């Protein structure tokens, strides 16, 4: 047990006598050292948590000590952090001055008498021995605790066992928050009220977003104190350790916590190395999806992470700065665990996310949290993954020109082909194919000739009579087909700008024009 005034008063050989009604808190306060001084103001030579022994010479030769003098003296000691005052009797004065007793009572400073036959050296030595015994005991505890924690780290769930062992050694709650600010594990379970956990979560997330190694004391409504300590290196934090310590830890306690921080950091680093290996696997699977081989990817993903998102899917290409990439990937790994079958991601020339077409909230959540720029494809089957990936990249290229947020490829197609010809980094052919897709799809499924008719109509300067003659059909049929095409495209083909966009789409997408011609020849 630590050296305290209570332990000194219990030493029968010292024959000390308490003169104030000190409470348990004051009697059990750690007493780090005892000085002796008769200076009127000894506080420049004292430190917090120390005690003072005096014979009262500083109060003069008068039998009674003035109340204001005693009060000022005690107030100076209390303000300095002195935790006990011992008065040596029968040296200068017979007994302890009443004014000094009253001042100590008033300011809450424990006062004890040291009889003439007990030397100050004996009292100070007794306290020093108690301090040494406590230090040795705490050192032995720290060694035993570190050994127990090291053994716990070698168990199958080393990180969880380490957290639990630290909780037992400190006799308090210990928790680990992951990079998303979520409580990954805590011991004992339900050891902290939900309101306190929310406060800790918010503060842990603030430390993680700062990105620097730090320690932060936190006080909550139901607990006297927590300490938050980041894990990992500056610029790539891997979590936050939370300890309910009820106050400052002593040196031995700090050593034990430091050992846990090192072990937890090592465990998280090993997890990071494993994550890098998984990242390489993800990139390979992304390549396989892009070349149209989803079956192998589906079976591999199911074994490692869970099933791929259900078709149709949308692909998001996300622009992430190098210094944020590891943090973003760590968060996505957690989301994959928490949301099986909703997300597949991989890093290649950009960060690519694959989600179900009706569940794009994950992308928006990521973009909003890290203030990123992203491009989103149209819906597609896995057999068309390569096309969807190209669309996502094209949309991302456009979004890079503006503020953080998400640009959808469908929005680019609705802008028309001509709007993109000025952007040399945009694949106008992809935009053209998307623009003409409603016509091509309708001709393919219904066996119509809308694409061929519209192309001929444009070739004939939008004159229905000449179009009908070129195709060998009635002019009313030609008009009906063009109007039907306008409805499918959701465009007004009487407007010059729309006709120009349509013409540009045919010119840019030669392959699309060829498909239209072949469609017409099949009919």
C-alpha positions as a printed NumPy array, in Angstrom:
array([[   0.   ,    0.   ,    0.   ],
       [   1.233,    3.553,   -0.629],
       [   2.796,    5.681,    2.114],
       [   0.058,    7.777,    3.759],
       [  -0.524,    9.733,    6.938],
       [  -2.777,    6.914,    8.133],
       [   0.113,    4.433,    7.844],
       [   2.355,    6.759,    9.908],
       [  -0.31 ,    7.231,   12.603],
       [  -0.612,    3.443,   12.847],
       [   3.1  ,    3.125,   13.726],
       [   2.995,    2.618,   17.502],
       [   6.726,    3.228,   17.882],
       [   6.39 ,    6.797,   16.58 ],
       [   3.603,    7.742,   19.027],
       [   2.134,   10.327,   16.696],
       [  -1.218,   11.897,   17.556],
       [  -3.722,   13.381,   15.129],
       [  -5.02 ,   16.822,   16.104],
       [  -7.61 ,   17.358,   13.336],
       [ -10.706,   15.442,   12.277],
       [  -9.317,   14.53 ,    8.848],
       [ -11.547,   12.479,    6.552],
       [ -10.532,    9.209,    4.885],
       [  -9.544,   10.931,    1.664],
       [  -7.073,   13.183,    3.451],
       [  -5.672,   10.383,    5.639],
       [  -5.193,    8.073,    2.643],
       [  -3.649,   10.635,    0.301],
       [  -0.2  ,    9.441,   -0.902],
       [   2.559,   11.061,    1.139],
       [   5.565,   11.11 ,   -1.179],
       [   8.038,   12.764,    1.208],
       [   8.416,   14.57 ,    4.553],
       [  10.476,   17.764,    4.908],
       [  11.286,   19.67 ,    8.071],
       [  11.438,   23.454,    8.076],
       [  10.755,   26.379,   10.404],
       [  10.716,   28.946,    7.624],
       [   7.829,   31.379,    7.629],
       [   7.204,   30.408,    3.991],
       [   8.739,   27.026,    3.073],
       [   6.538,   26.526,   -0.004],
       [   9.283,   27.362,   -2.59 ],
       [  11.081,   24.214,   -1.384],
       [   8.065,   21.898,   -1.322],
       [   6.148,   19.941,   -3.978],
       [   2.626,   18.569,   -4.39 ],
       [   1.892,   15.49 ,   -2.3  ],
       [   4.573,   16.155,    0.299],
       [   4.303,   16.7  ,    4.06 ],
       [   5.993,   19.222,    6.371],
       [   7.422,   18.895,    9.906],
       [   7.95 ,   22.046,   11.994],
       [   8.698,   23.054,   15.593],
       [   6.951,   26.438,   15.238],
       [   9.985,   28.717,   15.586],
       [   8.616,   30.853,   12.746],
       [   5.643,   31.884,   14.918],
       [   7.821,   33.793,   17.432],
       [   8.306,   33.459,   21.173],
       [   4.769,   34.496,   22.211],
       [   2.713,   31.76 ,   23.887],
       [  -0.245,   32.343,   21.6  ],
       [   0.046,   32.406,   17.789],
       [  -2.113,   35.13 ,   16.181],
       [  -4.987,   33.613,   14.266],
       [  -4.284,   35.57 ,   11.069],
       [  -0.632,   34.457,   11.088],
       [  -1.578,   30.783,   11.509],
       [  -4.278,   31.07 ,    8.87 ],
       [  -1.944,   32.639,    6.293],
       [   0.706,   29.999,    7.011],
       [  -1.688,   27.061,    6.536],
       [  -3.265,   28.617,    3.449],
       [   0.168,   28.852,    1.79 ],
       [   0.823,   25.172,    2.51 ],
       [  -2.555,   24.055,    1.16 ],
       [  -2.181,   26.18 ,   -1.985],
       [   1.202,   24.508,   -2.603],
       [  -0.312,   21.022,   -2.383],
       [   1.06 ,   19.971,    1.018],
       [  -1.017,   17.026,    2.298],
       [   0.03 ,   16.829,    5.991],
       [   1.6  ,   19.006,    8.702],
       [   3.469,   17.593,   11.72 ],
       [   4.151,   19.792,   14.764],
       [   7.038,   18.886,   17.072],
       [   6.024,   19.654,   20.687],
       [   8.158,   20.531,   23.716],
       [  10.984,   21.837,   21.532],
       [   9.99 ,   25.498,   21.226],
       [   6.394,   25.311,   22.481],
       [   4.508,   23.17 ,   24.943],
       [   1.863,   21.5  ,   22.785],
       [   0.439,   22.55 ,   19.469],
       [  -0.875,   26.165,   19.194],
       [  -4.662,   26.29 ,   19.196],
       [  -4.678,   28.855,   16.359],
       [  -2.699,   26.437,   14.185],
       [  -5.103,   23.577,   14.959],
       [  -8.068,   25.807,   14.097],
       [  -6.471,   26.974,   10.829],
       [  -5.741,   23.387,    9.766],
       [  -9.334,   22.389,   10.572],
       [ -10.613,   25.354,    8.565],
       [  -8.494,   24.581,    5.472],
       [  -8.795,   20.785,    5.645],
       [  -5.059,   20.162,    6.213],
       [  -4.39 ,   17.093,    8.441],
       [  -2.316,   18.075,   11.492],
       [  -0.492,   15.62 ,   13.778],
       [   1.726,   16.04 ,   16.847],
       [   5.255,   14.626,   17.056],
       [   6.253,   14.105,   20.717],
       [   9.621,   15.3  ,   22.004],
       [  11.036,   11.788,   22.271],
       [  10.327,   11.067,   18.573],
       [  12.809,   12.715,   16.223],
       [  11.802,   14.247,   12.909],
       [  14.416,   12.001,   11.292],
       [  12.62 ,    8.907,   12.617],
       [   9.289,   10.116,   11.207],
       [  10.811,   11.011,    7.818],
       [  12.681,    7.698,    7.679],
       [   9.53 ,    5.73 ,    8.468],
       [   7.735,    7.504,    5.642],
       [  10.669,    6.951,    3.259],
       [  10.661,    3.232,    4.053],
       [   6.937,    3.058,    3.317],
       [   7.496,    4.89 ,    0.019],
       [  10.271,    2.439,   -0.905],
       [   8.137,   -0.589,    0.01 ],
       [   5.28 ,    0.718,   -2.086],
       [   7.6  ,    1.413,   -5.032],
       [   9.034,   -2.107,   -4.823],
       [   5.551,   -3.58 ,   -4.601],
       [   4.369,   -1.543,   -7.584],
       [   7.438,   -2.576,   -9.586],
       [   6.781,   -6.225,   -8.772],
       [   3.134,   -5.768,   -9.76 ],
       [   4.135,   -4.091,  -13.025],
       [   6.467,   -6.977,  -13.918],
       [   3.835,   -9.573,  -13.044],
       [   1.164,   -7.646,  -14.952],
       [   3.348,   -7.303,  -18.043],
       [   4.139,  -11.027,  -17.925],
       [   0.432,  -11.887,  -17.666],
       [  -0.379,   -9.523,  -20.536],
       [   2.418,  -10.989,  -22.682],
       [   1.041,  -14.484,  -22.095],
       [  -2.449,  -13.272,  -22.958],
       [  -1.145,  -11.839,  -26.244],
       [  -0.109,  -15.36 ,  -27.343],
       [  -3.651,  -16.734,  -27.102],
       [  -5.714,  -17.307,  -30.283],
       [  -7.488,  -13.952,  -29.905],
       [  -4.361,  -12.214,  -28.656],
       [  -5.703,   -8.69 ,  -28.943],
       [  -8.945,   -9.456,  -27.106],
       [  -7.1  ,  -11.409,  -24.402],
       [  -4.646,   -8.537,  -23.95 ],
       [  -7.474,   -6.039,  -23.466],
       [  -9.188,   -8.339,  -20.961],
       [  -5.952,   -8.917,  -18.992],
       [  -5.234,   -5.182,  -18.806],
       [  -8.762,   -4.666,  -17.465],
       [  -8.143,   -7.257,  -14.741],
       [  -4.756,   -5.812,  -13.807],
       [  -6.073,   -2.245,  -13.546],
       [  -9.369,   -3.401,  -12.017],
       [ -11.319,   -1.228,  -14.417],
       [ -12.937,   -1.115,  -17.853],
       [ -10.722,   -1.107,  -20.958],
       [ -11.99 ,   -0.712,  -24.531],
       [ -10.593,   -0.558,  -28.053],
       [ -12.119,    1.713,  -30.699],
       [ -11.337,    0.876,  -34.332],
       [ -10.5  ,    3.335,  -37.115],
       [ -14.192,    4.038,  -37.767],
       [ -14.751,    5.105,  -34.148],
       [ -16.706,    1.939,  -33.36 ],
       [ -16.11 ,    0.043,  -30.106],
       [ -14.367,   -3.091,  -31.356],
       [ -14.151,   -4.785,  -27.948],
       [ -14.379,   -3.874,  -24.297],
       [ -13.848,   -5.629,  -20.981],
       [ -15.849,   -6.179,  -18.929],
       [ -18.751,   -6.291,  -21.377],
       [ -21.374,   -3.641,  -20.563],
       [ -18.895,   -2.13 ,  -18.111],
       [ -19.633,    1.419,  -19.288],
       [ -23.075,    3.034,  -19.789],
       [ -24.166,    3.724,  -23.364],
       [ -24.084,    7.491,  -22.785],
       [ -20.447,    7.345,  -21.693],
       [ -19.553,    5.114,  -24.647],
       [ -20.988,    7.68 ,  -27.03 ],
       [ -18.843,   10.419,  -25.469],
       [ -15.77 ,    8.208,  -25.77 ],
       [ -16.649,    7.319,  -29.375],
       [ -16.903,   10.963,  -30.379],
       [ -13.605,   11.851,  -28.705],
       [ -11.86 ,    8.775,  -30.169],
       [ -13.074,    9.698,  -33.651],
       [ -11.75 ,   13.226,  -33.154],
       [  -8.299,   11.865,  -32.259],
       [  -8.35 ,    9.536,  -35.273],
       [  -9.286,   12.321,  -37.656],
       [  -6.426,   14.455,  -36.33 ],
       [  -4.112,   11.658,  -37.473],
       [  -1.415,   12.234,  -34.829],
       [  -0.351,   10.163,  -31.828],
       [  -1.996,   11.624,  -28.743],
       [  -3.341,   10.951,  -25.263],
       [  -6.511,   12.596,  -23.988],
       [  -8.2  ,   12.591,  -20.545],
       [ -11.999,   12.429,  -20.792],
       [ -14.599,   12.902,  -18.059],
       [ -18.141,   11.599,  -18.574],
       [ -21.412,   11.912,  -16.725],
       [ -21.181,    8.537,  -14.964],
       [ -17.431,    8.142,  -14.518],
       [ -14.703,   10.174,  -12.855],
       [ -12.258,    9.744,  -15.701],
       [ -11.034,    7.92 ,  -18.783],
       [  -7.77 ,    8.093,  -20.662],
       [  -7.771,    7.765,  -24.458],
       [  -4.53 ,    6.736,  -26.179],
       [  -4.097,    6.438,  -29.931],
       [  -2.553,    3.287,  -31.405],
       [  -0.265,    3.215,  -34.428],
       [   2.117,    5.712,  -35.919],
       [   1.397,    9.334,  -36.746],
       [  -0.291,    9.625,  -40.124],
       [  -1.651,    6.073,  -39.92 ],
       [  -3.486,    5.486,  -36.662],
       [  -5.062,    2.078,  -36.225],
       [  -7.32 ,    2.625,  -33.233],
       [  -7.791,    4.197,  -29.804],
       [  -7.358,    2.485,  -26.429],
       [  -9.769,    3.708,  -23.727],
       [  -9.021,    3.101,  -20.025],
       [ -11.335,    3.886,  -17.112],
       [  -8.689,    4.87 ,  -14.603],
       [ -10.642,    7.119,  -12.238],
       [  -7.653,    9.443,  -12.099],
       [  -4.029,    9.612,  -13.168],
       [  -2.095,    6.346,  -13.395],
       [   1.124,    6.047,  -11.4  ],
       [   4.445,    5.149,  -13.007],
       [   3.887,    1.39 ,  -12.703],
       [   0.403,    1.691,  -14.175],
       [   1.735,    3.745,  -17.07 ],
       [   4.403,    1.124,  -17.759],
       [   1.771,   -1.618,  -17.962],
       [  -0.423,    0.472,  -20.264],
       [   2.6  ,    1.266,  -22.432],
       [   3.278,   -2.461,  -22.785],
       [  -0.323,   -3.047,  -23.886],
       [  -0.136,   -0.184,  -26.375],
       [   2.98 ,   -1.77 ,  -27.882],
       [   1.38 ,   -5.227,  -28.068],
       [  -1.877,   -3.879,  -29.464],
       [   0.02 ,   -1.815,  -32.012],
       [   1.959,   -4.93 ,  -33.055],
       [  -1.229,   -6.961,  -33.403],
       [  -2.856,   -4.233,  -35.482],
       [   0.304,   -3.952,  -37.604],
       [   0.138,   -7.679,  -38.303],
       [  -3.494,   -7.236,  -39.262],
       [  -2.408,   -4.431,  -41.584],
       [   0.136,   -6.681,  -43.301],
       [  -2.585,   -9.26 ,  -43.796],
       [  -4.82 ,   -6.505,  -45.143],
       [  -2.139,   -5.595,  -47.705],
       [  -2.088,   -9.199,  -48.91 ],
       [  -5.865,   -9.158,  -49.147],
       [  -5.575,   -5.885,  -51.066],
       [  -3.38 ,   -7.531,  -53.705],
       [  -5.936,  -10.318,  -53.997],
       [  -8.707,   -7.753,  -54.383],
       [  -6.823,   -6.012,  -57.187],
       [  -6.408,   -9.313,  -59.02 ],
       [ -10.105,  -10.075,  -58.658],
       [ -10.936,   -6.599,  -59.942],
       [  -8.907,   -7.32 ,  -63.074],
       [ -10.731,  -10.616,  -63.573],
       [ -14.094,   -8.882,  -63.244],
       [ -12.993,   -6.237,  -65.74 ],
       [ -12.19 ,   -8.871,  -68.398],
       [ -15.501,  -10.652,  -67.877],
       [ -14.734,  -13.611,  -65.602],
       [ -17.097,  -13.201,  -62.628],
       [ -17.542,  -16.878,  -61.65 ],
       [ -14.043,  -17.309,  -60.192],
       [ -14.281,  -13.932,  -58.465],
       [ -17.646,  -14.825,  -56.962],
       [ -16.407,  -18.108,  -55.489],
       [ -13.165,  -16.542,  -54.178],
       [ -14.933,  -13.588,  -52.614],
       [ -17.501,  -15.846,  -50.956],
       [ -14.739,  -17.838,  -49.253],
       [ -12.738,  -14.802,  -48.058],
       [ -15.169,  -11.901,  -47.543],
       [ -18.649,  -13.093,  -48.41 ],
       [ -20.728,  -12.926,  -51.616],
       [ -20.428,  -10.149,  -54.165],
       [ -23.237,   -7.558,  -54.293],
       [ -26.298,   -8.723,  -56.199],
       [ -26.727,   -7.759,  -59.856],
       [ -27.277,   -5.293,  -61.339],
       [ -24.32 ,   -3.477,  -59.808],
       [ -22.866,   -0.007,  -60.051],
       [ -19.164,    0.771,  -59.97 ],
       [ -17.745,    3.828,  -58.229],
       [ -14.264,    5.138,  -59.005],
       [ -13.036,    7.2  ,  -56.047],
       [ -10.097,    9.595,  -55.948],
       [  -8.254,    9.131,  -52.611],
       [  -5.039,   10.919,  -51.636],
       [  -2.108,    8.629,  -50.863],
       [  -1.89 ,    9.758,  -47.231],
       [  -5.567,    8.849,  -46.662],
       [  -5.644,    5.591,  -48.621],
       [  -4.681,    3.234,  -45.773],
       [  -7.249,    4.78 ,  -43.451],
       [  -9.987,    4.54 ,  -46.097],
       [  -9.112,    0.924,  -46.887],
       [  -9.134,    0.006,  -43.172],
       [ -12.614,    1.473,  -42.87 ],
       [ -13.842,   -0.36 ,  -45.973],
       [ -12.509,   -3.658,  -44.584],
       [ -14.663,   -3.081,  -41.496],
       [ -17.683,   -2.255,  -43.657],
       [ -17.221,   -5.459,  -45.653],
       [ -17.324,   -7.418,  -42.374],
       [ -20.343,   -5.509,  -41.096],
       [ -22.262,   -5.541,  -44.393],
       [ -21.665,   -8.909,  -46.098],
       [ -22.883,   -9.081,  -49.676],
       [ -23.246,   -5.305,  -49.968],
       [ -19.757,   -4.194,  -50.954],
       [ -16.709,   -5.275,  -52.921],
       [ -13.78 ,   -2.912,  -53.308],
       [ -10.258,   -2.916,  -54.694],
       [  -7.444,   -0.448,  -55.349],
       [  -5.932,   -0.166,  -58.813],
       [  -5.37 ,    3.115,  -60.635],
       [  -8.152,    4.415,  -58.362],
       [ -10.237,    3.051,  -55.52 ],
       [ -13.126,    1.069,  -57.009],
       [ -16.298,    0.172,  -55.118],
       [ -18.857,   -2.317,  -56.4  ],
       [ -22.332,   -2.059,  -54.858],
       [ -25.822,   -3.153,  -55.78 ],
       [ -27.526,   -0.664,  -58.069],
       [ -30.215,    0.065,  -55.476],
       [ -27.765,    0.412,  -52.546],
       [ -25.341,    3.243,  -53.335],
       [ -25.501,    4.817,  -49.881],
       [ -22.164,    3.232,  -48.969],
       [ -20.456,    5.299,  -51.66 ],
       [ -22.093,    8.507,  -50.502],
       [ -21.181,    7.753,  -46.879],
       [ -17.524,    7.266,  -47.808],
       [ -17.401,   10.365,  -50.019],
       [ -19.025,   12.489,  -47.323],
       [ -16.838,   11.242,  -44.482],
       [ -13.519,   11.902,  -46.225],
       [ -14.577,   14.743,  -48.565],
       [ -13.709,   12.757,  -51.71 ],
       [ -14.459,   12.923,  -55.428],
       [ -16.138,    9.942,  -57.085],
       [ -17.62 ,    8.834,  -60.395],
       [ -20.522,    6.359,  -60.57 ],
       [ -21.375,    4.052,  -63.47 ],
       [ -24.794,    3.063,  -64.698],
       [ -26.195,   -0.283,  -63.559],
       [ -24.64 ,   -3.329,  -65.19 ],
       [ -24.322,   -7.106,  -64.965],
       [ -20.966,   -8.58 ,  -63.952],
       [ -20.461,   -9.623,  -67.586],
       [ -20.389,   -5.898,  -68.412],
       [ -18.167,   -4.979,  -65.455],
       [ -15.396,   -3.642,  -67.736],
       [ -17.783,   -1.22 ,  -69.421],
       [ -19.153,   -0.085,  -66.051],
       [ -15.62 ,    0.463,  -64.747],
       [ -14.836,    2.655,  -67.774],
       [ -18.008,    4.647,  -67.155],
       [ -17.033,    5.197,  -63.516],
       [ -13.585,    6.456,  -64.52 ],
       [ -15.111,    8.808,  -67.105],
       [ -17.488,   10.21 ,  -64.482],
       [ -14.62 ,   10.607,  -62.011],
       [ -12.579,   12.529,  -64.587],
       [ -15.435,   15.005,  -64.887],
       [ -15.877,   15.257,  -61.076],
       [ -12.166,   16.085,  -60.68 ],
       [ -12.918,   19.382,  -62.388],
       [ -15.178,   20.464,  -59.529],
       [ -15.774,   20.205,  -55.823],
       [ -15.804,   16.961,  -53.805],
       [ -18.871,   14.838,  -54.424],
       [ -20.172,   12.238,  -56.857],
       [ -20.82 ,   12.496,  -60.602],
       [ -22.942,    9.813,  -62.259],
       [ -22.147,    8.622,  -65.756],
       [ -25.822,    8.824,  -66.667],
       [ -25.638,   12.582,  -66.099],
       [ -22.797,   12.802,  -68.624],
       [ -24.809,   10.924,  -71.231],
       [ -27.782,   13.231,  -70.677],
       [ -25.534,   16.235,  -71.312],
       [ -24.991,   14.941,  -74.846],
       [ -21.904,   14.071,  -76.862],
       [ -20.907,   17.558,  -77.951],
       [ -20.632,   18.711,  -74.325],
       [ -17.803,   16.237,  -73.85 ],
       [ -15.796,   16.696,  -77.008],
       [ -13.905,   19.584,  -75.392],
       [ -12.706,   17.247,  -72.648],
       [  -9.755,   15.406,  -74.161],
       [  -9.589,   13.056,  -71.169],
       [ -13.181,   11.895,  -71.68 ],
       [ -13.985,    8.9  ,  -73.89 ],
       [ -16.6  ,   10.478,  -76.134],
       [ -17.219,    7.057,  -77.668],
       [ -18.405,    5.72 ,  -74.318],
       [ -20.701,    8.716,  -73.918],
       [ -21.976,    8.245,  -77.476],
       [ -22.758,    4.577,  -76.873],
       [ -24.645,    5.473,  -73.72 ],
       [ -26.503,    8.204,  -75.618],
       [ -27.598,    5.792,  -78.386],
       [ -28.205,    2.833,  -76.048],
       [ -32.036,    3.271,  -75.869],
       [ -32.297,    3.009,  -79.672],
       [ -29.858,    0.129,  -80.019],
       [ -31.478,   -1.837,  -77.197],
       [ -34.965,   -1.321,  -78.626],
       [ -33.896,   -2.422,  -82.114],
       [ -32.164,   -5.494,  -80.692],
       [ -35.111,   -6.631,  -78.548],
       [ -38.017,   -5.553,  -80.784],
       [ -36.433,   -6.131,  -84.207],
       [ -37.147,   -2.547,  -85.279],
       [ -35.093,   -0.197,  -87.468],
       [ -35.208,    2.987,  -85.419],
       [ -31.407,    3.506,  -85.369],
       [ -31.06 ,    3.043,  -89.12 ],
       [ -34.043,    5.307,  -89.755],
       [ -32.767,    8.129,  -87.53 ],
       [ -29.311,    7.941,  -89.114],
       [ -30.831,    8.123,  -92.596],
       [ -33.084,   11.002,  -91.493],
       [ -30.017,   12.972,  -90.364],
       [ -28.184,   12.088,  -93.591],
       [ -31.141,   13.455,  -95.595],
       [ -31.056,   16.795,  -93.74 ],
       [ -34.04 ,   15.759,  -91.545],
       [ -36.462,   15.657,  -94.503],
       [ -39.026,   12.861,  -94.166],
       [ -39.8  ,   12.515,  -97.891],
       [ -36.155,   12.003,  -98.847],
       [ -35.668,    9.676,  -95.836],
       [ -38.632,    7.562,  -96.927],
       [ -37.281,    7.348, -100.479],
       [ -33.808,    6.352,  -99.235],
       [ -35.221,    3.576,  -97.065],
       [ -38.048,    2.491,  -99.373],
       [ -40.78 ,    3.177,  -96.812],
       [ -43.748,    5.535,  -96.531],
       [ -42.958,    9.034,  -95.267],
       [ -45.489,    8.628,  -92.421],
       [ -43.604,    5.515,  -91.332],
       [ -40.355,    7.466,  -91.381],
       [ -41.919,   10.239,  -89.281],
       [ -43.408,    7.754,  -86.795],
       [ -40.065,    6.016,  -86.355],
       [ -38.213,    9.302,  -85.722],
       [ -40.828,   10.442,  -83.212],
       [ -40.629,    7.073,  -81.451],
       [ -36.849,    7.425,  -81.31 ],
       [ -37.222,   10.856,  -79.69 ],
       [ -39.428,    9.386,  -76.993],
       [ -36.941,    6.595,  -76.295],
       [ -34.077,    9.086,  -76.097],
       [ -36.22 ,   11.449,  -74.01 ],
       [ -35.141,   14.266,  -76.342],
       [ -36.966,   16.768,  -78.517],
       [ -35.654,   16.004,  -82.032],
       [ -37.165,   19.2  ,  -83.417],
       [ -34.442,   21.168,  -81.598],
       [ -31.228,   21.779,  -83.518],
       [ -28.949,   21.162,  -80.501],
       [ -30.483,   17.716,  -79.989],
       [ -30.055,   16.847,  -83.645],
       [ -26.438,   17.979,  -83.467],
       [ -25.847,   15.79 ,  -80.41 ],
       [ -27.45 ,   12.84 ,  -82.168],
       [ -25.359,   13.369,  -85.29 ],
       [ -22.192,   13.635,  -83.181],
       [ -23.064,   10.396,  -81.434],
       [ -23.29 ,    8.575,  -84.761],
       [ -20.037,   10.114,  -85.996],
       [ -18.067,    9.406,  -82.799],
       [ -19.432,    5.928,  -82.192],
       [ -18.642,    4.263,  -85.477],
       [ -19.176,    0.903,  -83.879],
       [ -22.578,    2.023,  -82.703],
       [ -23.45 ,    3.169,  -86.196],
       [ -22.322,   -0.18 ,  -87.56 ],
       [ -24.496,   -1.996,  -85.066],
       [ -27.389,    0.134,  -86.186],
       [ -26.722,   -0.761,  -89.819],
       [ -26.493,   -4.468,  -89.02 ],
       [ -29.701,   -4.205,  -87.031],
       [ -31.384,   -2.738,  -90.06 ],
       [ -30.075,   -5.471,  -92.356],
       [ -31.383,   -8.202,  -90.005],
       [ -34.903,   -6.738,  -90.069]])
